Amino acid sequence: MRHNLGYRKLGRVTEHRIALLRNQAIALLRHERIETTMPKAKELRPFVERLITIAKRGVAAGEANGKSLHARRLVLAELPDKAVVGKLFDTLAPRFAERPGGYTRILRVGFRRGDSAEVAHVELVGSEYNPKAVEEKDEAKEAPKK
């Protein structure tokens, strides 16, 4: 029975699994959308949402009693990339300030061709991918050239 086993091991030792989650969290916060397998996506969601919540609390506290600095250090302990942590505190945390939770979305894409693993897109809510917007931007760039 699987009582009180709250996470997936993903076929990796602990250090490798933690490094994988950190790398995926950095990529998700930097690009706001990544593609991965379903089990990895389901493990990534609580990891990233916890970091966003810490950042929200830090931004809400402001500079009162150094809580903003403490929150930044808590996030830096998990994510070693200072640029991503800066983006998290400057743009992402204020974006989710009024949202009580559920900052990420997992969209099932299909199955990978090589090993039939189920693939999913993980994205931050509010940064939905719009292929028409990309096409319109490309057309706008080409229009002045003519």
PDB file of N, CA and C in Angstrom, residues 43-108:
ATOM      1  N   GLU A  43       4.858  16.754 -10.489  1.00  0.00           N
ATOM      2  CA  GLU A  43       5.776  17.014  -9.384  1.00  0.00           C
ATOM      3  C   GLU A  43       6.247  18.455  -9.388  1.00  0.00           C
ATOM      4  N   LEU A  44       6.349  19.056 -10.571  1.00  0.00           N
ATOM      5  CA  LEU A  44       6.833  20.423 -10.693  1.00  0.00           C
ATOM      6  C   LEU A  44       5.820  21.430 -10.159  1.00  0.00           C
ATOM      7  N   ARG A  45       4.547  21.145 -10.344  1.00  0.00           N
ATOM      8  CA  ARG A  45       3.504  22.106  -9.969  1.00  0.00           C
ATOM      9  C   ARG A  45       3.592  22.557  -8.512  1.00  0.00           C
ATOM     10  N   PRO A  46       3.580  21.652  -7.510  1.00  0.00           N
ATOM     11  CA  PRO A  46       3.643  22.151  -6.127  1.00  0.00           C
ATOM     12  C   PRO A  46       4.967  22.830  -5.798  1.00  0.00           C
ATOM     13  N   PHE A  47       6.056  22.393  -6.434  1.00  0.00           N
ATOM     14  CA  PHE A  47       7.365  22.999  -6.197  1.00  0.00           C
ATOM     15  C   PHE A  47       7.355  24.466  -6.611  1.00  0.00           C
ATOM     16  N   VAL A  48       6.851  24.749  -7.813  1.00  0.00           N
ATOM     17  CA  VAL A  48       6.829  26.120  -8.329  1.00  0.00           C
ATOM     18  C   VAL A  48       5.791  26.960  -7.593  1.00  0.00           C
ATOM     19  N   GLU A  49       4.651  26.394  -7.303  1.00  0.00           N
ATOM     20  CA  GLU A  49       3.606  27.169  -6.637  1.00  0.00           C
ATOM     21  C   GLU A  49       4.028  27.577  -5.233  1.00  0.00           C
ATOM     22  N   ARG A  50       4.801  26.739  -4.555  1.00  0.00           N
ATOM     23  CA  ARG A  50       5.309  27.100  -3.242  1.00  0.00           C
ATOM     24  C   ARG A  50       6.263  28.287  -3.343  1.00  0.00           C
ATOM     25  N   LEU A  51       7.115  28.281  -4.378  1.00  0.00           N
ATOM     26  CA  LEU A  51       8.057  29.389  -4.560  1.00  0.00           C
ATOM     27  C   LEU A  51       7.321  30.693  -4.872  1.00  0.00           C
ATOM     28  N   ILE A  52       6.284  30.617  -5.697  1.00  0.00           N
ATOM     29  CA  ILE A  52       5.515  31.816  -6.040  1.00  0.00           C
ATOM     30  C   ILE A  52       4.809  32.361  -4.803  1.00  0.00           C
ATOM     31  N   THR A  53       4.301  31.480  -3.957  1.00  0.00           N
ATOM     32  CA  THR A  53       3.631  31.916  -2.731  1.00  0.00           C
ATOM     33  C   THR A  53       4.608  32.615  -1.797  1.00  0.00           C
ATOM     34  N   ILE A  54       5.822  32.077  -1.659  1.00  0.00           N
ATOM     35  CA  ILE A  54       6.835  32.726  -0.827  1.00  0.00           C
ATOM     36  C   ILE A  54       7.153  34.111  -1.383  1.00  0.00           C
ATOM     37  N   ALA A  55       7.287  34.210  -2.711  1.00  0.00           N
ATOM     38  CA  ALA A  55       7.587  35.501  -3.342  1.00  0.00           C
ATOM     39  C   ALA A  55       6.435  36.483  -3.133  1.00  0.00           C
ATOM     40  N   LYS A  56       5.196  36.005  -3.229  1.00  0.00           N
ATOM     41  CA  LYS A  56       4.037  36.873  -2.998  1.00  0.00           C
ATOM     42  C   LYS A  56       4.042  37.437  -1.592  1.00  0.00           C
ATOM     43  N   ARG A  57       4.340  36.590  -0.608  1.00  0.00           N
ATOM     44  CA  ARG A  57       4.385  37.055   0.772  1.00  0.00           C
ATOM     45  C   ARG A  57       5.487  38.085   0.961  1.00  0.00           C
ATOM     46  N   GLY A  58       6.619  37.858   0.318  1.00  0.00           N
ATOM     47  CA  GLY A  58       7.725  38.801   0.422  1.00  0.00           C
ATOM     48  C   GLY A  58       7.400  40.141  -0.192  1.00  0.00           C
ATOM     49  N   VAL A  59       6.725  40.122  -1.344  1.00  0.00           N
ATOM     50  CA  VAL A  59       6.348  41.369  -2.000  1.00  0.00           C
ATOM     51  C   VAL A  59       5.273  42.084  -1.186  1.00  0.00           C
ATOM     52  N   ALA A  60       4.341  41.339  -0.629  1.00  0.00           N
ATOM     53  CA  ALA A  60       3.269  41.949   0.163  1.00  0.00           C
ATOM     54  C   ALA A  60       3.818  42.576   1.442  1.00  0.00           C
ATOM     55  N   ALA A  61       4.835  41.941   2.039  1.00  0.00           N
ATOM     56  CA  ALA A  61       5.411  42.468   3.272  1.00  0.00           C
ATOM     57  C   ALA A  61       6.236  43.712   3.006  1.00  0.00           C
ATOM     58  N   GLY A  62       6.718  43.850   1.767  1.00  0.00           N
ATOM     59  CA  GLY A  62       7.555  45.001   1.437  1.00  0.00           C
ATOM     60  C   GLY A  62       8.866  44.932   2.191  1.00  0.00           C
ATOM     61  N   GLU A  63       9.306  46.056   2.668  1.00  0.00           N
ATOM     62  CA  GLU A  63      10.558  46.099   3.420  1.00  0.00           C
ATOM     63  C   GLU A  63      10.322  46.037   4.928  1.00  0.00           C
ATOM     64  N   ALA A  64       9.109  45.719   5.334  1.00  0.00           N
ATOM     65  CA  ALA A  64       8.793  45.686   6.754  1.00  0.00           C
ATOM     66  C   ALA A  64       9.582  44.573   7.451  1.00  0.00           C
ATOM     67  N   ASN A  65      10.420  44.944   8.368  1.00  0.00           N
ATOM     68  CA  ASN A  65      11.204  44.006   9.185  1.00  0.00           C
ATOM     69  C   ASN A  65      12.055  43.053   8.350  1.00  0.00           C
ATOM     70  N   GLY A  66      12.404  43.429   7.147  1.00  0.00           N
ATOM     71  CA  GLY A  66      13.276  42.600   6.323  1.00  0.00           C
ATOM     72  C   GLY A  66      12.626  41.335   5.790  1.00  0.00           C
ATOM     73  N   LYS A  67      11.308  41.266   5.790  1.00  0.00           N
ATOM     74  CA  LYS A  67      10.644  40.048   5.322  1.00  0.00           C
ATOM     75  C   LYS A  67      10.821  39.830   3.830  1.00  0.00           C
ATOM     76  N   SER A  68      10.950  40.897   3.073  1.00  0.00           N
ATOM     77  CA  SER A  68      11.181  40.762   1.643  1.00  0.00           C
ATOM     78  C   SER A  68      12.530  40.113   1.379  1.00  0.00           C
ATOM     79  N   LEU A  69      13.544  40.531   2.113  1.00  0.00           N
ATOM     80  CA  LEU A  69      14.872  39.941   1.970  1.00  0.00           C
ATOM     81  C   LEU A  69      14.859  38.479   2.394  1.00  0.00           C
ATOM     82  N   HIS A  70      14.150  38.177   3.466  1.00  0.00           N
ATOM     83  CA  HIS A  70      14.068  36.795   3.930  1.00  0.00           C
ATOM     84  C   HIS A  70      13.399  35.911   2.884  1.00  0.00           C
ATOM     85  N   ALA A  71      12.306  36.403   2.305  1.00  0.00           N
ATOM     86  CA  ALA A  71      11.611  35.633   1.274  1.00  0.00           C
ATOM     87  C   ALA A  71      12.515  35.416   0.073  1.00  0.00           C
ATOM     88  N   ARG A  72      13.255  36.455  -0.324  1.00  0.00           N
ATOM     89  CA  ARG A  72      14.172  36.328  -1.462  1.00  0.00           C
ATOM     90  C   ARG A  72      15.245  35.282  -1.174  1.00  0.00           C
ATOM     91  N   ARG A  73      15.741  35.250   0.051  1.00  0.00           N
ATOM     92  CA  ARG A  73      16.758  34.260   0.404  1.00  0.00           C
ATOM     93  C   ARG A  73      16.184  32.854   0.453  1.00  0.00           C
ATOM     94  N   LEU A  74      14.930  32.715   0.883  1.00  0.00           N
ATOM     95  CA  LEU A  74      14.297  31.397   0.877  1.00  0.00           C
ATOM     96  C   LEU A  74      14.175  30.867  -0.550  1.00  0.00           C
ATOM     97  N   VAL A  75      13.796  31.742  -1.486  1.00  0.00           N
ATOM     98  CA  VAL A  75      13.664  31.316  -2.880  1.00  0.00           C
ATOM     99  C   VAL A  75      15.041  31.050  -3.478  1.00  0.00           C
ATOM    100  N   LEU A  76      16.025  31.887  -3.149  1.00  0.00           N
ATOM    101  CA  LEU A  76      17.382  31.672  -3.670  1.00  0.00           C
ATOM    102  C   LEU A  76      17.987  30.369  -3.166  1.00  0.00           C
ATOM    103  N   ALA A  77      17.530  29.877  -2.017  1.00  0.00           N
ATOM    104  CA  ALA A  77      18.010  28.586  -1.529  1.00  0.00           C
ATOM    105  C   ALA A  77      17.548  27.454  -2.432  1.00  0.00           C
ATOM    106  N   GLU A  78      16.408  27.639  -3.087  1.00  0.00           N
ATOM    107  CA  GLU A  78      15.886  26.612  -3.991  1.00  0.00           C
ATOM    108  C   GLU A  78      16.294  26.836  -5.438  1.00  0.00           C
ATOM    109  N   LEU A  79      16.353  28.097  -5.864  1.00  0.00           N
ATOM    110  CA  LEU A  79      16.690  28.431  -7.247  1.00  0.00           C
ATOM    111  C   LEU A  79      17.973  29.257  -7.267  1.00  0.00           C
ATOM    112  N   PRO A  80      19.064  28.719  -7.769  1.00  0.00           N
ATOM    113  CA  PRO A  80      20.334  29.443  -7.717  1.00  0.00           C
ATOM    114  C   PRO A  80      20.489  30.532  -8.778  1.00  0.00           C
ATOM    115  N   ASP A  81      19.508  30.763  -9.620  1.00  0.00           N
ATOM    116  CA  ASP A  81      19.601  31.737 -10.702  1.00  0.00           C
ATOM    117  C   ASP A  81      19.039  33.084 -10.233  1.00  0.00           C
ATOM    118  N   LYS A  82      19.908  34.079 -10.050  1.00  0.00           N
ATOM    119  CA  LYS A  82      19.473  35.371  -9.519  1.00  0.00           C
ATOM    120  C   LYS A  82      18.572  36.122 -10.492  1.00  0.00           C
ATOM    121  N   ALA A  83      18.796  35.951 -11.786  1.00  0.00           N
ATOM    122  CA  ALA A  83      17.952  36.639 -12.775  1.00  0.00           C
ATOM    123  C   ALA A  83      16.515  36.129 -12.705  1.00  0.00           C
ATOM    124  N   VAL A  84      16.348  34.836 -12.563  1.00  0.00           N
ATOM    125  CA  VAL A  84      15.008  34.250 -12.490  1.00  0.00           C
ATOM    126  C   VAL A  84      14.325  34.658 -11.190  1.00  0.00           C
ATOM    127  N   VAL A  85      15.077  34.682 -10.093  1.00  0.00           N
ATOM    128  CA  VAL A  85      14.502  35.101  -8.815  1.00  0.00           C
ATOM    129  C   VAL A  85      14.086  36.569  -8.892  1.00  0.00           C
ATOM    130  N   GLY A  86      14.894  37.382  -9.560  1.00  0.00           N
ATOM    131  CA  GLY A  86      14.520  38.781  -9.747  1.00  0.00           C
ATOM    132  C   GLY A  86      13.236  38.915 -10.533  1.00  0.00           C
ATOM    133  N   LYS A  87      13.101  38.124 -11.609  1.00  0.00           N
ATOM    134  CA  LYS A  87      11.876  38.156 -12.405  1.00  0.00           C
ATOM    135  C   LYS A  87      10.685  37.705 -11.563  1.00  0.00           C
ATOM    136  N   LEU A  88      10.901  36.674 -10.740  1.00  0.00           N
ATOM    137  CA  LEU A  88       9.831  36.156  -9.887  1.00  0.00           C
ATOM    138  C   LEU A  88       9.319  37.242  -8.941  1.00  0.00           C
ATOM    139  N   PHE A  89      10.217  37.986  -8.320  1.00  0.00           N
ATOM    140  CA  PHE A  89       9.806  39.007  -7.354  1.00  0.00           C
ATOM    141  C   PHE A  89       9.318  40.285  -8.030  1.00  0.00           C
ATOM    142  N   ASP A  90       9.881  40.626  -9.204  1.00  0.00           N
ATOM    143  CA  ASP A  90       9.533  41.899  -9.838  1.00  0.00           C
ATOM    144  C   ASP A  90       8.276  41.827 -10.691  1.00  0.00           C
ATOM    145  N   THR A  91       8.095  40.732 -11.444  1.00  0.00           N
ATOM    146  CA  THR A  91       6.968  40.682 -12.377  1.00  0.00           C
ATOM    147  C   THR A  91       5.940  39.607 -12.040  1.00  0.00           C
ATOM    148  N   LEU A  92       6.397  38.409 -11.669  1.00  0.00           N
ATOM    149  CA  LEU A  92       5.440  37.312 -11.488  1.00  0.00           C
ATOM    150  C   LEU A  92       4.654  37.418 -10.183  1.00  0.00           C
ATOM    151  N   ALA A  93       5.319  37.696  -9.069  1.00  0.00           N
ATOM    152  CA  ALA A  93       4.607  37.782  -7.789  1.00  0.00           C
ATOM    153  C   ALA A  93       3.558  38.889  -7.794  1.00  0.00           C
ATOM    154  N   PRO A  94       3.862  40.106  -8.314  1.00  0.00           N
ATOM    155  CA  PRO A  94       2.789  41.115  -8.377  1.00  0.00           C
ATOM    156  C   PRO A  94       1.632  40.699  -9.296  1.00  0.00           C
ATOM    157  N   ARG A  95       1.935  39.925 -10.349  1.00  0.00           N
ATOM    158  CA  ARG A  95       0.874  39.474 -11.253  1.00  0.00           C
ATOM    159  C   ARG A  95      -0.107  38.558 -10.529  1.00  0.00           C
ATOM    160  N   PHE A  96       0.400  37.743  -9.601  1.00  0.00           N
ATOM    161  CA  PHE A  96      -0.446  36.788  -8.888  1.00  0.00           C
ATOM    162  C   PHE A  96      -0.863  37.295  -7.511  1.00  0.00           C
ATOM    163  N   ALA A  97      -0.722  38.595  -7.256  1.00  0.00           N
ATOM    164  CA  ALA A  97      -0.969  39.137  -5.923  1.00  0.00           C
ATOM    165  C   ALA A  97      -2.402  38.883  -5.449  1.00  0.00           C
ATOM    166  N   GLU A  98      -3.368  38.983  -6.341  1.00  0.00           N
ATOM    167  CA  GLU A  98      -4.774  38.816  -5.959  1.00  0.00           C
ATOM    168  C   GLU A  98      -5.253  37.377  -6.102  1.00  0.00           C
ATOM    169  N   ARG A  99      -4.420  36.507  -6.619  1.00  0.00           N
ATOM    170  CA  ARG A  99      -4.821  35.124  -6.869  1.00  0.00           C
ATOM    171  C   ARG A  99      -4.493  34.263  -5.644  1.00  0.00           C
ATOM    172  N   PRO A 100      -5.448  33.501  -5.122  1.00  0.00           N
ATOM    173  CA  PRO A 100      -5.194  32.732  -3.901  1.00  0.00           C
ATOM    174  C   PRO A 100      -4.404  31.448  -4.112  1.00  0.00           C
ATOM    175  N   GLY A 101      -4.119  31.074  -5.322  1.00  0.00           N
ATOM    176  CA  GLY A 101      -3.372  29.841  -5.591  1.00  0.00           C
ATOM    177  C   GLY A 101      -3.620  29.407  -7.017  1.00  0.00           C
ATOM    178  N   GLY A 102      -3.068  28.279  -7.393  1.00  0.00           N
ATOM    179  CA  GLY A 102      -3.282  27.768  -8.742  1.00  0.00           C
ATOM    180  C   GLY A 102      -2.595  28.622  -9.786  1.00  0.00           C
ATOM    181  N   TYR A 103      -1.282  28.789  -9.648  1.00  0.00           N
ATOM    182  CA  TYR A 103      -0.547  29.667 -10.539  1.00  0.00           C
ATOM    183  C   TYR A 103      -0.090  28.969 -11.818  1.00  0.00           C
ATOM    184  N   THR A 104      -0.154  27.649 -11.837  1.00  0.00           N
ATOM    185  CA  THR A 104       0.311  26.901 -13.011  1.00  0.00           C
ATOM    186  C   THR A 104      -0.829  26.110 -13.618  1.00  0.00           C
ATOM    187  N   ARG A 105      -0.660  25.777 -14.876  1.00  0.00           N
ATOM    188  CA  ARG A 105      -1.653  24.992 -15.610  1.00  0.00           C
ATOM    189  C   ARG A 105      -0.914  23.871 -16.331  1.00  0.00           C
ATOM    190  N   ILE A 106      -1.461  22.666 -16.280  1.00  0.00           N
ATOM    191  CA  ILE A 106      -0.889  21.524 -16.988  1.00  0.00           C
ATOM    192  C   ILE A 106      -1.848  21.146 -18.110  1.00  0.00           C
ATOM    193  N   LEU A 107      -1.348  21.171 -19.331  1.00  0.00           N
ATOM    194  CA  LEU A 107      -2.139  20.812 -20.505  1.00  0.00           C
ATOM    195  C   LEU A 107      -1.558  19.549 -21.129  1.00  0.00           C
ATOM    196  N   ARG A 108      -2.368  18.517 -21.248  1.00  0.00           N
ATOM    197  CA  ARG A 108      -1.890  17.289 -21.873  1.00  0.00           C
ATOM    198  C   ARG A 108      -1.781  17.508 -23.377  1.00  0.00           C
TER     199      ARG A 108
END
